Amino acid sequence: MATNPAGKGTKTIGINMKLEMAEELERRAASMQLSTGAYCKIILGEWIKSGSKLKLQES
């Protein structure tokens, strides 16, 4: 039986994004010697903890 390497109470998600954005995330993560996934977890966690609301609008 396989186990989740991140442990119980976790979920793996995948997202598609424009190449430019993905490359920028990779560049920023590499500059901090982090994996892209670890960097995304940090910045998303900081945003959620801040309580800031995201304003979405059609372009």
mmCIF file of C-alpha atoms in Angstrom:
data_model
loop_
_atom_site.group_PDB
_atom_site.id
_atom_site.type_symbol
_atom_site.label_atom_id
_atom_site.label_comp_id
_atom_site.label_asym_id
_atom_site.label_seq_id
_atom_site.Cartn_x
_atom_site.Cartn_y
_atom_site.Cartn_z
ATOM 1 C CA MET A 1 0.000 0.000 0.000
ATOM 2 C CA ALA A 2 1.401 3.422 -0.980
ATOM 3 C CA THR A 3 1.577 6.234 1.537
ATOM 4 C CA ASN A 4 1.378 9.963 1.004
ATOM 5 C CA PRO A 5 4.980 11.220 1.347
ATOM 6 C CA ALA A 6 3.766 14.515 2.843
ATOM 7 C CA GLY A 7 1.839 12.701 5.569
ATOM 8 C CA LYS A 8 -1.760 12.516 6.696
ATOM 9 C CA GLY A 9 -3.972 15.536 6.318
ATOM 10 C CA THR A 10 -2.354 16.667 3.075
ATOM 11 C CA LYS A 11 -3.552 16.878 -0.501
ATOM 12 C CA THR A 12 -1.582 17.240 -3.712
ATOM 13 C CA ILE A 13 -2.941 19.703 -6.263
ATOM 14 C CA GLY A 14 -1.789 20.611 -9.745
ATOM 15 C CA ILE A 15 -2.392 23.823 -11.649
ATOM 16 C CA ASN A 16 -1.859 24.955 -15.214
ATOM 17 C CA MET A 17 -0.569 28.477 -15.785
ATOM 18 C CA LYS A 18 1.010 30.571 -18.475
ATOM 19 C CA LEU A 19 4.612 29.669 -19.222
ATOM 20 C CA GLU A 20 5.865 33.138 -18.215
ATOM 21 C CA MET A 21 4.356 32.840 -14.743
ATOM 22 C CA ALA A 22 5.668 29.303 -14.241
ATOM 23 C CA GLU A 23 9.163 30.333 -15.286
ATOM 24 C CA GLU A 24 9.082 33.327 -12.912
ATOM 25 C CA LEU A 25 8.064 31.075 -10.009
ATOM 26 C CA GLU A 26 10.869 28.663 -10.899
ATOM 27 C CA ARG A 27 13.390 31.530 -11.093
ATOM 28 C CA ARG A 28 12.378 32.952 -7.724
ATOM 29 C CA ALA A 29 12.403 29.531 -6.080
ATOM 30 C CA ALA A 30 15.853 28.727 -7.484
ATOM 31 C CA SER A 31 17.219 32.054 -6.220
ATOM 32 C CA MET A 32 16.299 30.921 -2.699
ATOM 33 C CA GLN A 33 17.524 27.335 -3.272
ATOM 34 C CA LEU A 34 13.958 26.018 -2.886
ATOM 35 C CA SER A 35 11.910 23.698 -5.022
ATOM 36 C CA THR A 36 9.128 25.430 -6.925
ATOM 37 C CA GLY A 37 6.547 23.529 -4.861
ATOM 38 C CA ALA A 38 8.124 24.608 -1.565
ATOM 39 C CA TYR A 39 8.299 28.226 -2.742
ATOM 40 C CA CYS A 40 4.631 28.186 -3.792
ATOM 41 C CA LYS A 41 3.605 26.714 -0.430
ATOM 42 C CA ILE A 42 5.464 29.493 1.373
ATOM 43 C CA ILE A 43 4.073 32.385 -0.655
ATOM 44 C CA LEU A 44 0.514 31.009 -0.642
ATOM 45 C CA GLY A 45 0.722 30.355 3.104
ATOM 46 C CA GLU A 46 1.930 33.922 3.739
ATOM 47 C CA TRP A 47 -0.878 35.352 1.621
ATOM 48 C CA ILE A 48 -3.537 33.272 3.395
ATOM 49 C CA LYS A 49 -2.152 34.217 6.843
ATOM 50 C CA SER A 50 -2.231 37.906 5.874
ATOM 51 C CA GLY A 51 -6.007 37.810 5.509
ATOM 52 C CA SER A 52 -5.788 39.958 2.367
ATOM 53 C CA LYS A 53 -8.596 39.523 -0.097
ATOM 54 C CA LEU A 54 -7.892 38.829 -3.733
ATOM 55 C CA LYS A 55 -9.761 41.132 -6.126
ATOM 56 C CA LEU A 56 -10.681 39.301 -9.317
ATOM 57 C CA GLN A 57 -12.015 41.070 -12.377
ATOM 58 C CA GLU A 58 -12.464 40.241 -16.011
ATOM 59 C CA SER A 59 -9.939 41.745 -18.392
#
